[in-house]
Amino acid sequence: MNDCLCIEVPNAGCCIKPGNIVRLGRFKQERWLVKYDWYSWGGNRPVLGWFLIREKNKEIKPLQLPDLDDIYVIES
């Protein structure tokens, strides 16, 4: 995986990278692993991109632009 992959978090002065553990404001108790790879979600064909994996049950969630408004890195 490319070590240069990074998404700037608006108004936070930081970025998130694959391997980071984050929290989303609307899921305050959940920890998510940041990934960049091929993934399938919702029965759709695989796509290449950014996604989150919920630590608790391994649920996959695409990382979408509104997520960056309330994302917090808790482990690098």
Short mmCIF file of N, CA and C in Angstrom, two decimals:
data_model
loop_
_atom_site.label_atom_id
_atom_site.label_comp_id
_atom_site.label_asym_id
_atom_site.label_seq_id
_atom_site.Cartn_x
_atom_site.Cartn_y
_atom_site.Cartn_z
N MET A 1 0.85 -1.18 0.00
CA MET A 1 0.00 0.00 0.00
C MET A 1 0.89 1.24 0.00
N ASN A 2 0.48 2.25 -0.67
CA ASN A 2 1.21 3.50 -0.79
C ASN A 2 1.19 4.26 0.52
N ASP A 3 2.37 4.53 1.11
CA ASP A 3 2.47 5.24 2.38
C ASP A 3 2.08 6.71 2.27
N CYS A 4 1.93 7.22 1.05
CA CYS A 4 1.60 8.63 0.85
C CYS A 4 0.10 8.90 0.86
N LEU A 5 -0.74 7.86 0.97
CA LEU A 5 -2.18 8.06 0.98
C LEU A 5 -2.61 8.79 2.24
N CYS A 6 -3.39 9.82 2.03
CA CYS A 6 -3.83 10.64 3.16
C CYS A 6 -5.03 11.47 2.72
N ILE A 7 -6.01 11.64 3.62
CA ILE A 7 -7.15 12.51 3.35
C ILE A 7 -7.10 13.65 4.36
N GLU A 8 -7.04 14.87 3.88
CA GLU A 8 -7.07 16.04 4.76
C GLU A 8 -8.44 16.17 5.41
N VAL A 9 -8.46 16.41 6.70
CA VAL A 9 -9.71 16.62 7.42
C VAL A 9 -9.94 18.13 7.48
N PRO A 10 -11.04 18.62 6.88
CA PRO A 10 -11.29 20.06 6.83
C PRO A 10 -11.33 20.68 8.23
N ASN A 11 -10.73 21.83 8.36
CA ASN A 11 -10.73 22.62 9.60
C ASN A 11 -10.14 21.90 10.80
N ALA A 12 -9.36 20.85 10.58
CA ALA A 12 -8.77 20.13 11.71
C ALA A 12 -7.24 20.18 11.68
N GLY A 13 -6.68 20.54 10.54
CA GLY A 13 -5.23 20.62 10.45
C GLY A 13 -4.54 19.26 10.53
N CYS A 14 -5.25 18.19 10.18
CA CYS A 14 -4.65 16.87 10.20
C CYS A 14 -5.20 16.06 9.03
N CYS A 15 -4.70 14.85 8.89
CA CYS A 15 -5.21 13.97 7.86
C CYS A 15 -5.38 12.58 8.43
N ILE A 16 -6.17 11.77 7.74
CA ILE A 16 -6.32 10.38 8.13
C ILE A 16 -5.66 9.51 7.08
N LYS A 17 -5.15 8.38 7.54
CA LYS A 17 -4.41 7.46 6.68
C LYS A 17 -4.92 6.04 6.90
N PRO A 18 -4.70 5.16 5.93
CA PRO A 18 -5.05 3.77 6.15
C PRO A 18 -4.35 3.24 7.41
N GLY A 19 -5.10 2.52 8.21
CA GLY A 19 -4.57 1.99 9.46
C GLY A 19 -4.95 2.79 10.68
N ASN A 20 -5.37 4.06 10.49
CA ASN A 20 -5.82 4.87 11.62
C ASN A 20 -7.10 4.29 12.20
N ILE A 21 -7.28 4.47 13.49
CA ILE A 21 -8.54 4.14 14.16
C ILE A 21 -9.23 5.47 14.41
N VAL A 22 -10.49 5.57 13.99
CA VAL A 22 -11.23 6.84 14.10
C VAL A 22 -12.58 6.62 14.78
N ARG A 23 -13.18 7.72 15.16
CA ARG A 23 -14.58 7.74 15.61
C ARG A 23 -15.31 8.75 14.76
N LEU A 24 -16.58 8.49 14.52
CA LEU A 24 -17.46 9.42 13.81
C LEU A 24 -18.43 9.99 14.83
N GLY A 25 -18.72 11.28 14.71
CA GLY A 25 -19.59 11.95 15.67
C GLY A 25 -20.92 11.27 15.88
N ARG A 26 -21.50 10.73 14.83
CA ARG A 26 -22.83 10.12 14.99
C ARG A 26 -22.76 8.69 15.51
N PHE A 27 -21.57 8.13 15.58
CA PHE A 27 -21.36 6.79 16.16
C PHE A 27 -20.32 6.91 17.27
N LYS A 28 -20.58 7.74 18.25
CA LYS A 28 -19.57 8.12 19.25
C LYS A 28 -18.93 6.95 20.00
N GLN A 29 -19.64 5.85 20.16
CA GLN A 29 -19.10 4.72 20.91
C GLN A 29 -18.35 3.71 20.04
N GLU A 30 -18.41 3.88 18.74
CA GLU A 30 -17.82 2.90 17.82
C GLU A 30 -16.43 3.33 17.36
N ARG A 31 -15.54 2.35 17.23
CA ARG A 31 -14.21 2.56 16.68
C ARG A 31 -14.20 1.98 15.28
N TRP A 32 -13.60 2.70 14.34
CA TRP A 32 -13.54 2.29 12.94
C TRP A 32 -12.09 2.27 12.46
N LEU A 33 -11.73 1.27 11.69
CA LEU A 33 -10.42 1.18 11.06
C LEU A 33 -10.51 1.80 9.67
N VAL A 34 -9.60 2.71 9.34
CA VAL A 34 -9.57 3.37 8.02
C VAL A 34 -8.81 2.47 7.05
N LYS A 35 -9.39 2.25 5.88
CA LYS A 35 -8.75 1.42 4.85
C LYS A 35 -8.86 2.11 3.49
N TYR A 36 -7.93 1.78 2.61
CA TYR A 36 -7.99 2.17 1.20
C TYR A 36 -7.64 0.93 0.41
N ASP A 37 -8.63 0.37 -0.29
CA ASP A 37 -8.44 -0.88 -1.01
C ASP A 37 -9.69 -1.15 -1.83
N TRP A 38 -9.76 -2.32 -2.43
CA TRP A 38 -10.98 -2.77 -3.09
C TRP A 38 -11.94 -3.24 -2.02
N TYR A 39 -13.21 -2.89 -2.14
CA TYR A 39 -14.22 -3.34 -1.18
C TYR A 39 -15.59 -3.42 -1.84
N SER A 40 -16.45 -4.25 -1.26
CA SER A 40 -17.84 -4.34 -1.70
C SER A 40 -18.72 -3.90 -0.56
N TRP A 41 -19.82 -3.24 -0.89
CA TRP A 41 -20.74 -2.73 0.12
C TRP A 41 -22.14 -2.71 -0.45
N GLY A 42 -23.11 -3.14 0.34
CA GLY A 42 -24.51 -3.09 -0.08
C GLY A 42 -24.83 -3.94 -1.29
N GLY A 43 -24.08 -5.03 -1.50
CA GLY A 43 -24.36 -5.90 -2.63
C GLY A 43 -23.88 -5.37 -3.97
N ASN A 44 -23.15 -4.27 -3.96
CA ASN A 44 -22.65 -3.69 -5.21
C ASN A 44 -21.35 -4.35 -5.63
N ARG A 45 -20.94 -4.06 -6.85
CA ARG A 45 -19.66 -4.56 -7.35
C ARG A 45 -18.52 -3.93 -6.56
N PRO A 46 -17.37 -4.61 -6.49
CA PRO A 46 -16.22 -4.04 -5.79
C PRO A 46 -15.78 -2.71 -6.42
N VAL A 47 -15.37 -1.80 -5.55
CA VAL A 47 -14.83 -0.51 -5.98
C VAL A 47 -13.52 -0.28 -5.23
N LEU A 48 -12.66 0.55 -5.80
CA LEU A 48 -11.42 0.93 -5.16
C LEU A 48 -11.64 2.27 -4.48
N GLY A 49 -11.35 2.34 -3.19
CA GLY A 49 -11.53 3.61 -2.51
C GLY A 49 -11.36 3.51 -1.01
N TRP A 50 -11.74 4.60 -0.35
CA TRP A 50 -11.64 4.73 1.10
C TRP A 50 -12.89 4.15 1.75
N PHE A 51 -12.67 3.40 2.83
CA PHE A 51 -13.79 2.85 3.58
C PHE A 51 -13.39 2.64 5.02
N LEU A 52 -14.39 2.38 5.85
CA LEU A 52 -14.18 2.15 7.28
C LEU A 52 -14.67 0.76 7.62
N ILE A 53 -13.99 0.11 8.55
CA ILE A 53 -14.43 -1.19 9.06
C ILE A 53 -14.68 -1.02 10.55
N ARG A 54 -15.92 -1.29 10.97
CA ARG A 54 -16.29 -1.19 12.38
C ARG A 54 -15.57 -2.29 13.15
N GLU A 55 -14.85 -1.92 14.20
CA GLU A 55 -14.09 -2.92 14.96
C GLU A 55 -14.99 -3.99 15.56
N LYS A 56 -16.14 -3.59 16.05
CA LYS A 56 -17.01 -4.49 16.80
C LYS A 56 -17.52 -5.66 15.97
N ASN A 57 -18.04 -5.41 14.78
CA ASN A 57 -18.65 -6.48 14.00
C ASN A 57 -18.13 -6.56 12.55
N LYS A 58 -17.07 -5.83 12.25
CA LYS A 58 -16.42 -5.85 10.92
C LYS A 58 -17.32 -5.32 9.80
N GLU A 59 -18.35 -4.55 10.15
CA GLU A 59 -19.20 -3.92 9.14
C GLU A 59 -18.39 -2.95 8.30
N ILE A 60 -18.63 -2.94 6.99
CA ILE A 60 -17.95 -2.03 6.07
C ILE A 60 -18.84 -0.84 5.79
N LYS A 61 -18.24 0.36 5.82
CA LYS A 61 -18.96 1.59 5.52
C LYS A 61 -18.08 2.43 4.60
N PRO A 62 -18.58 2.83 3.43
CA PRO A 62 -17.79 3.72 2.58
C PRO A 62 -17.50 5.03 3.32
N LEU A 63 -16.31 5.56 3.15
CA LEU A 63 -15.97 6.87 3.73
C LEU A 63 -16.47 7.93 2.76
N GLN A 64 -17.41 8.74 3.22
CA GLN A 64 -18.01 9.76 2.38
C GLN A 64 -17.63 11.15 2.87
N LEU A 65 -17.73 12.13 2.00
CA LEU A 65 -17.33 13.49 2.32
C LEU A 65 -17.96 14.02 3.61
N PRO A 66 -19.27 13.83 3.86
CA PRO A 66 -19.85 14.32 5.12
C PRO A 66 -19.22 13.69 6.36
N ASP A 67 -18.64 12.49 6.23
CA ASP A 67 -17.98 11.86 7.37
C ASP A 67 -16.80 12.68 7.86
N LEU A 68 -16.16 13.42 6.97
CA LEU A 68 -14.99 14.20 7.35
C LEU A 68 -15.34 15.39 8.23
N ASP A 69 -16.63 15.76 8.28
CA ASP A 69 -17.05 16.86 9.14
C ASP A 69 -17.06 16.49 10.61
N ASP A 70 -17.15 15.20 10.92
CA ASP A 70 -17.22 14.80 12.33
C ASP A 70 -16.38 13.55 12.62
N ILE A 71 -15.18 13.50 12.02
CA ILE A 71 -14.29 12.35 12.20
C ILE A 71 -13.17 12.75 13.16
N TYR A 72 -12.79 11.82 14.02
CA TYR A 72 -11.76 12.07 15.02
C TYR A 72 -10.78 10.90 15.01
N VAL A 73 -9.49 11.20 14.81
CA VAL A 73 -8.46 10.15 14.87
C VAL A 73 -8.19 9.86 16.34
N ILE A 74 -8.32 8.59 16.73
CA ILE A 74 -8.05 8.25 18.12
C ILE A 74 -6.79 7.38 18.26
N GLU A 75 -6.36 6.75 17.15
CA GLU A 75 -5.09 6.01 17.13
C GLU A 75 -4.49 6.12 15.74
N SER A 76 -3.19 6.42 15.71
CA SER A 76 -2.48 6.50 14.42
C SER A 76 -1.82 5.19 14.10
#
